[in-house]
Short mmCIF file of C-alpha atoms in Angstrom, two decimals:
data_model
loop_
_atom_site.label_atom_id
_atom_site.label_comp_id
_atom_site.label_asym_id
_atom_site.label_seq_id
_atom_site.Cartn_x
_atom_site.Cartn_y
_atom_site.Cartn_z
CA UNK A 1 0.00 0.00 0.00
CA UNK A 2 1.61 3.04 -1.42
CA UNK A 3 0.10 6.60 -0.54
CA UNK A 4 0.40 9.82 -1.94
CA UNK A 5 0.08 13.15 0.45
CA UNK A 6 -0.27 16.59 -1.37
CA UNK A 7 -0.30 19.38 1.43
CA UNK A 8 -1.35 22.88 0.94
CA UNK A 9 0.49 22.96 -2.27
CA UNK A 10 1.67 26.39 -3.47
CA UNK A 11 2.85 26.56 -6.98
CA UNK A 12 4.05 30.05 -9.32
CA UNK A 13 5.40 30.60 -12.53
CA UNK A 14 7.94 33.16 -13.99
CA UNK A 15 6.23 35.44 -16.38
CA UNK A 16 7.20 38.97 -18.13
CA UNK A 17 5.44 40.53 -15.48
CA UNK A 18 6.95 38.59 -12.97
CA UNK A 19 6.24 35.84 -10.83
CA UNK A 20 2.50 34.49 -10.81
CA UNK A 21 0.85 31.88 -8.10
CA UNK A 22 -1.16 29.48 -9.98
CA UNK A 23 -1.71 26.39 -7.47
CA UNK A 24 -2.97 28.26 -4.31
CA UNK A 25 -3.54 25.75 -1.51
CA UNK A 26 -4.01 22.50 -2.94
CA UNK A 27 -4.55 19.30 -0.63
CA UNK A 28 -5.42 15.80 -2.01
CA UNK A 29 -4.18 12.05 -0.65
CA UNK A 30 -4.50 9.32 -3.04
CA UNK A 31 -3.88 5.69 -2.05
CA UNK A 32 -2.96 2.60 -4.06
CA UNK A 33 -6.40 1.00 -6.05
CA UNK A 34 -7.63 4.66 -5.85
CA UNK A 35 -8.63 6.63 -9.12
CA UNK A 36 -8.85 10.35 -8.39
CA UNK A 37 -10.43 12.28 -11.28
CA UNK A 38 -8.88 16.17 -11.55
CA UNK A 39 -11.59 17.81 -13.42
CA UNK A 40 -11.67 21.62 -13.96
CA UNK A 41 -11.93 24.47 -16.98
CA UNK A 42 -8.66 25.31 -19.09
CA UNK A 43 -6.33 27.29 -16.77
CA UNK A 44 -7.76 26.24 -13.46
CA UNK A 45 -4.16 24.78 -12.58
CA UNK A 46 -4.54 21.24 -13.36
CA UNK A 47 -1.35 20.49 -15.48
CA UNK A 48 0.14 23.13 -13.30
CA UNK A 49 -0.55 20.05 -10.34
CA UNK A 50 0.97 17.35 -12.77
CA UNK A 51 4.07 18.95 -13.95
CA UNK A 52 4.91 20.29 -10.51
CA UNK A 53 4.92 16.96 -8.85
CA UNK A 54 6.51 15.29 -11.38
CA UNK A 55 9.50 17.82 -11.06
CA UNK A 56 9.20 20.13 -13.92
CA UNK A 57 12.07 23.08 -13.78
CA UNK A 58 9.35 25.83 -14.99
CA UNK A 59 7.27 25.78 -11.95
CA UNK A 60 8.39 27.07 -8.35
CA UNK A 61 6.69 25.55 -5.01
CA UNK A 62 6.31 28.16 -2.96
CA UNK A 63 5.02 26.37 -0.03
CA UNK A 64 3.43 22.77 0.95
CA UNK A 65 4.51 19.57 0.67
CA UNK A 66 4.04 16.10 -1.42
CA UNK A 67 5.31 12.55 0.28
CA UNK A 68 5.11 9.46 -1.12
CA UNK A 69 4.85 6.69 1.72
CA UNK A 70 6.38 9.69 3.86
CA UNK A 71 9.40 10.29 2.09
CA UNK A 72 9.82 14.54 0.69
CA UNK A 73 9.05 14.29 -3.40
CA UNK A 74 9.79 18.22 -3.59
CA UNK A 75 13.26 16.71 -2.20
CA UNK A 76 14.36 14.48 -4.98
CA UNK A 77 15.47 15.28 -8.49
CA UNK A 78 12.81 13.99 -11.74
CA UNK A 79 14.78 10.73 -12.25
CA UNK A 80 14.37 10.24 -8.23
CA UNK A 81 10.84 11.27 -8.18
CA UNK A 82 10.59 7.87 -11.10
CA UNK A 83 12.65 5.44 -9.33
CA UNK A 84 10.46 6.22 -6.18
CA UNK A 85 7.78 5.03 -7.69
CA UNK A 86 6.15 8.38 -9.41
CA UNK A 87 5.00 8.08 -13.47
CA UNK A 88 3.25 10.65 -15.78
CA UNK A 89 1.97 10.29 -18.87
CA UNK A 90 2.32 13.57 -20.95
CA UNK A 91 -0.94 15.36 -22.52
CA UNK A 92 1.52 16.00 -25.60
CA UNK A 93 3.90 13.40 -25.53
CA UNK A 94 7.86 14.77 -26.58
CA UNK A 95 9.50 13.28 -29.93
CA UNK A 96 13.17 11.94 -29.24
CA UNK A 97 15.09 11.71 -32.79
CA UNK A 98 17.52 8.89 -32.78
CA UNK A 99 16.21 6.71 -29.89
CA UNK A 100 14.70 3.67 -30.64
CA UNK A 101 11.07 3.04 -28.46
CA UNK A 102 12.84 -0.97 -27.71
CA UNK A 103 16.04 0.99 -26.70
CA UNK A 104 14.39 3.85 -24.71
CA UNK A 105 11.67 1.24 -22.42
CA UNK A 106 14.93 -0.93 -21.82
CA UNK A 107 17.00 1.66 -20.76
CA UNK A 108 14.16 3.31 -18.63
CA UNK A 109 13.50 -0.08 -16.76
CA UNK A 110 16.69 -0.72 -16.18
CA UNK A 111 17.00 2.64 -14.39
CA UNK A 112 14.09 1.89 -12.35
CA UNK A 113 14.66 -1.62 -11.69
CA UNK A 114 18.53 -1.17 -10.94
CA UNK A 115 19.65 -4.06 -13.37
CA UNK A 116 18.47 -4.87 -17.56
CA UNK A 117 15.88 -7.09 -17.74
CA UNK A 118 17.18 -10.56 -19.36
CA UNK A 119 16.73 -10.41 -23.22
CA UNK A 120 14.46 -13.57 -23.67
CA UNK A 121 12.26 -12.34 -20.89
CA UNK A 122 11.70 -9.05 -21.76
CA UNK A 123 11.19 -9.18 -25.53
CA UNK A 124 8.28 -11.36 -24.23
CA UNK A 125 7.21 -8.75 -22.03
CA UNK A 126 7.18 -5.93 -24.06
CA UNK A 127 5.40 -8.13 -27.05
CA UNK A 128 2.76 -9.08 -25.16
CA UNK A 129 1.83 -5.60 -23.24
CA UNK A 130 1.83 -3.72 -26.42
CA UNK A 131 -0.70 -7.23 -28.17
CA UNK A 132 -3.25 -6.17 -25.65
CA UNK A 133 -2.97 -2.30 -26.35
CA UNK A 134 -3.34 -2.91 -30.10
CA UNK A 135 0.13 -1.50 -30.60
CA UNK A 136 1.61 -2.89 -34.30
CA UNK A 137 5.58 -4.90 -33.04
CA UNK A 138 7.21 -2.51 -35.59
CA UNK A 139 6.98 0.51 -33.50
CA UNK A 140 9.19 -0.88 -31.20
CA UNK A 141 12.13 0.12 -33.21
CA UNK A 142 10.65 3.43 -34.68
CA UNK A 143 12.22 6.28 -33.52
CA UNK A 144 10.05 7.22 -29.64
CA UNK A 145 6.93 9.30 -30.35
CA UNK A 146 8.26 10.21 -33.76
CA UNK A 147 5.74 10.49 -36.62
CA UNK A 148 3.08 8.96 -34.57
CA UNK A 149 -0.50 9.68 -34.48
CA UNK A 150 -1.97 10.99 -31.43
CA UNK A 151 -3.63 7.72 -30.11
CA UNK A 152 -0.09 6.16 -31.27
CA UNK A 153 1.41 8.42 -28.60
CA UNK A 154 -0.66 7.84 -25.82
CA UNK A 155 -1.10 3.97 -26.13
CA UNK A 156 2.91 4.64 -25.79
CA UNK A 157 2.49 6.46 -22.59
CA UNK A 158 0.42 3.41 -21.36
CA UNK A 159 3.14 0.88 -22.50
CA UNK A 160 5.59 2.43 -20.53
CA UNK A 161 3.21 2.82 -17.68
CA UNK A 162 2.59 -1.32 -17.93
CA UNK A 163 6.78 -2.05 -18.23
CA UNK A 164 7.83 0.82 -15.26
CA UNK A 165 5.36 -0.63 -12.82
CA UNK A 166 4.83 2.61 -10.38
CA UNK A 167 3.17 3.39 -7.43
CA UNK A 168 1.46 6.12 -8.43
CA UNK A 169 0.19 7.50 -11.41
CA UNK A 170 -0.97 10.90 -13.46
CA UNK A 171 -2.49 11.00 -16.55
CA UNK A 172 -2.60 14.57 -17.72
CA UNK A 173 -5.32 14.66 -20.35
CA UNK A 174 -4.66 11.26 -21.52
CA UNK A 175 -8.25 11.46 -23.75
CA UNK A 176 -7.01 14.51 -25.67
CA UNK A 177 -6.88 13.61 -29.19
CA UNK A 178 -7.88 10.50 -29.11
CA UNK A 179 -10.62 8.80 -31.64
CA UNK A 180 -13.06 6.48 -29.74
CA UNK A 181 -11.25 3.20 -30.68
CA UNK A 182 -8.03 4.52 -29.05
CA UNK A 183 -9.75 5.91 -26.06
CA UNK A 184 -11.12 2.27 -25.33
CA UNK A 185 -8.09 0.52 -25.87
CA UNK A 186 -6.15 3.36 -24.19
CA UNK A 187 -8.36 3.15 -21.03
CA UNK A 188 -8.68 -0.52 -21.18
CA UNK A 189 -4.79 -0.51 -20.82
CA UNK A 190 -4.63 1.63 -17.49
CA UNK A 191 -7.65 -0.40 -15.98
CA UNK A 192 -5.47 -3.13 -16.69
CA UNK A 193 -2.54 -2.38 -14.93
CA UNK A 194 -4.39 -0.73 -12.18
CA UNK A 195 -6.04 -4.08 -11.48
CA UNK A 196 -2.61 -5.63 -11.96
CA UNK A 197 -0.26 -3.43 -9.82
CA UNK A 198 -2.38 -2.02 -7.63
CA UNK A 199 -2.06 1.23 -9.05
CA UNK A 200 -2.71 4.62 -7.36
CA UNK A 201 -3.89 6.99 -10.69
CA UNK A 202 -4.34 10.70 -10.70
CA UNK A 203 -6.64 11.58 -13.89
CA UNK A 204 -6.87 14.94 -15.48
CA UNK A 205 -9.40 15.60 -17.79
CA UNK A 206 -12.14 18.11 -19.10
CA UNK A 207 -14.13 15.33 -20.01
CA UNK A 208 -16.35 12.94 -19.03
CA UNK A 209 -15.74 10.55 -21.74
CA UNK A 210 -13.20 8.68 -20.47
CA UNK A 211 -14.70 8.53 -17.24
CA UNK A 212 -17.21 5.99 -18.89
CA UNK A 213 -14.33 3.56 -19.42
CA UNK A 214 -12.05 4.26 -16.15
CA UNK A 215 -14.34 4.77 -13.14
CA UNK A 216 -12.68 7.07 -10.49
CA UNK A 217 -13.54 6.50 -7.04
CA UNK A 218 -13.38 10.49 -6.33
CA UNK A 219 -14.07 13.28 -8.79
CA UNK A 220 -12.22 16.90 -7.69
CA UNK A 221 -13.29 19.87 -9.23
CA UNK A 222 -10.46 22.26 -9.80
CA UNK A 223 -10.41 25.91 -10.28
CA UNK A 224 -8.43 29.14 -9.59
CA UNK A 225 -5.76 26.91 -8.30
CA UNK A 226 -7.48 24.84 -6.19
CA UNK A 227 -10.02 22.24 -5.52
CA UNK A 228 -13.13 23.58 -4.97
CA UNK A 229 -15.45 20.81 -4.72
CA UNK A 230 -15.38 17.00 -4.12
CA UNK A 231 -17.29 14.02 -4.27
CA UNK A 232 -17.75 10.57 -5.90
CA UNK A 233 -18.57 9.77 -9.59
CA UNK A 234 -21.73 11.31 -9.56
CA UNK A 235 -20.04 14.47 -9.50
CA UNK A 236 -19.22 13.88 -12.41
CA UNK A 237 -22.74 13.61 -13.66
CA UNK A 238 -23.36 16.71 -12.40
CA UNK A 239 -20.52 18.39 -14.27
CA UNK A 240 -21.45 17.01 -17.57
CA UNK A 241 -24.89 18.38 -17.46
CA UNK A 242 -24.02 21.93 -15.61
CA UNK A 243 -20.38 22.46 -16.73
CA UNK A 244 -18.14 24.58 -15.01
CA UNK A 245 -19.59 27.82 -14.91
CA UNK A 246 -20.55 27.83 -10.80
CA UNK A 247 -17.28 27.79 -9.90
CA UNK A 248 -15.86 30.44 -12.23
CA UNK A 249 -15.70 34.11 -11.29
CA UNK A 250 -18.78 36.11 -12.46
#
């Protein structure tokens, strides 16, 4: 049992006008088996949430703290914050010219597990996890993320969730351009390893769609930088019929 602890999280950003707070007070535990769903209007702060965590240099914490199983994330460097146990799947996924997908998952696993995988095992591993996500075996020596499609890209984000086996996980907007045949499989692919791993997910999202496919045990509603409202799916519900507009400013 792995557990995430996000405490009065303060987050700002460097601008030409100078520094601006985006996350302003933001608290929100999620446990292993648990599906939070981050739902919220464009700009409320909800990448802001996902890249800060995950260690991105462009955003400063201010103030607050995030643990994982007790231990300071804000204290470890973005390959630490991985090894611990921390994954996030990209809402625009980065191209890397020159890099193999076979040669980038190996390497990555071998970072997180400490040693390479043996050959015979792991060609079997990564055959079979990208089978169920629909995923063609040539891609695995095409260049990572470059030329593909959209779904292409996420069902990649997915693979790599399945092979790095975290303890926690955020999907930032991992239904954005995705056609309805790649948002089943995609979503059939993080139930999986959710049910398999014992997976602790944070999901961003606008949209209720994928919420159809990956239940979350708690919806938050996000905006001005911090959660404003919580409950279970129905919440949900009651965003898709009323939107967002209560919680914006008049």
């Amino acid at each position: 049992m792995s557990t995430l602890i996000i405490k009065d999280l303060h987050v700002s950003v460097t601008t030409e006008e100078g520094s601006k707070e985006i996350l302003k007070g933001v608290d929100l535990t999620i446990k292993s088996g648990e599906t939070h769903a981050i739902m919220g209007p464009n700009g409320s702060g909800k990448s802001t949430l996902a890249y800060s965590i995950a260690g991105h240099p462009k955003y400063t914490i201010t103030s607050g703290t995030v643990t994982l199983d007790g231990v300071d994330v804000l204290a470890m460097t973005v390959d630490e914050r991985a090894k611990a146990g921390l994954f996030l799947a990209m809402q625009y996924p980065v191209e890397v010219p020159g890099v193999s997908v076979s040669n980038f998952l190996r390497t990555a696993v071998t970072a997180i597990r400490g040693e390479a995988p043996k050959v015979r095992t792991w060609v079997g591993e990564v055959k079979t996890a990208m089978s169920e996500l629909s995923m063609d075996p040539a891609f695995a020596e095409r260049n990572v993320n470059e030329g593909f499609s959209g779904g292409e890209k996420k069902r990649h984000e997915i693979l790599q969730m399945e092979l790095l086996k975290p303890k926690m996980a955020i999907l930032d907007e991992t239904d954005s351009g995705l056609d309805v045949d790649a948002l089943r499989i995609v979503s059939e692919g993080v139930n999986r390893v959710k049910s398999n791993q014992d997976l602790g997910i944070m999901l961003i999202t606008h949209y209720t769609r994928i919420l159809r496919y990956i239940k979350p045990d708690f919806v938050h509603v996000f905006a001005g930088g911090r959660i404003v409202e919580e409950g279970g799916p129905e919440l949900a519900d009651k965003l898709e019929e009323n939107g967002y507009a209560e919680y914006l400013p008049a």
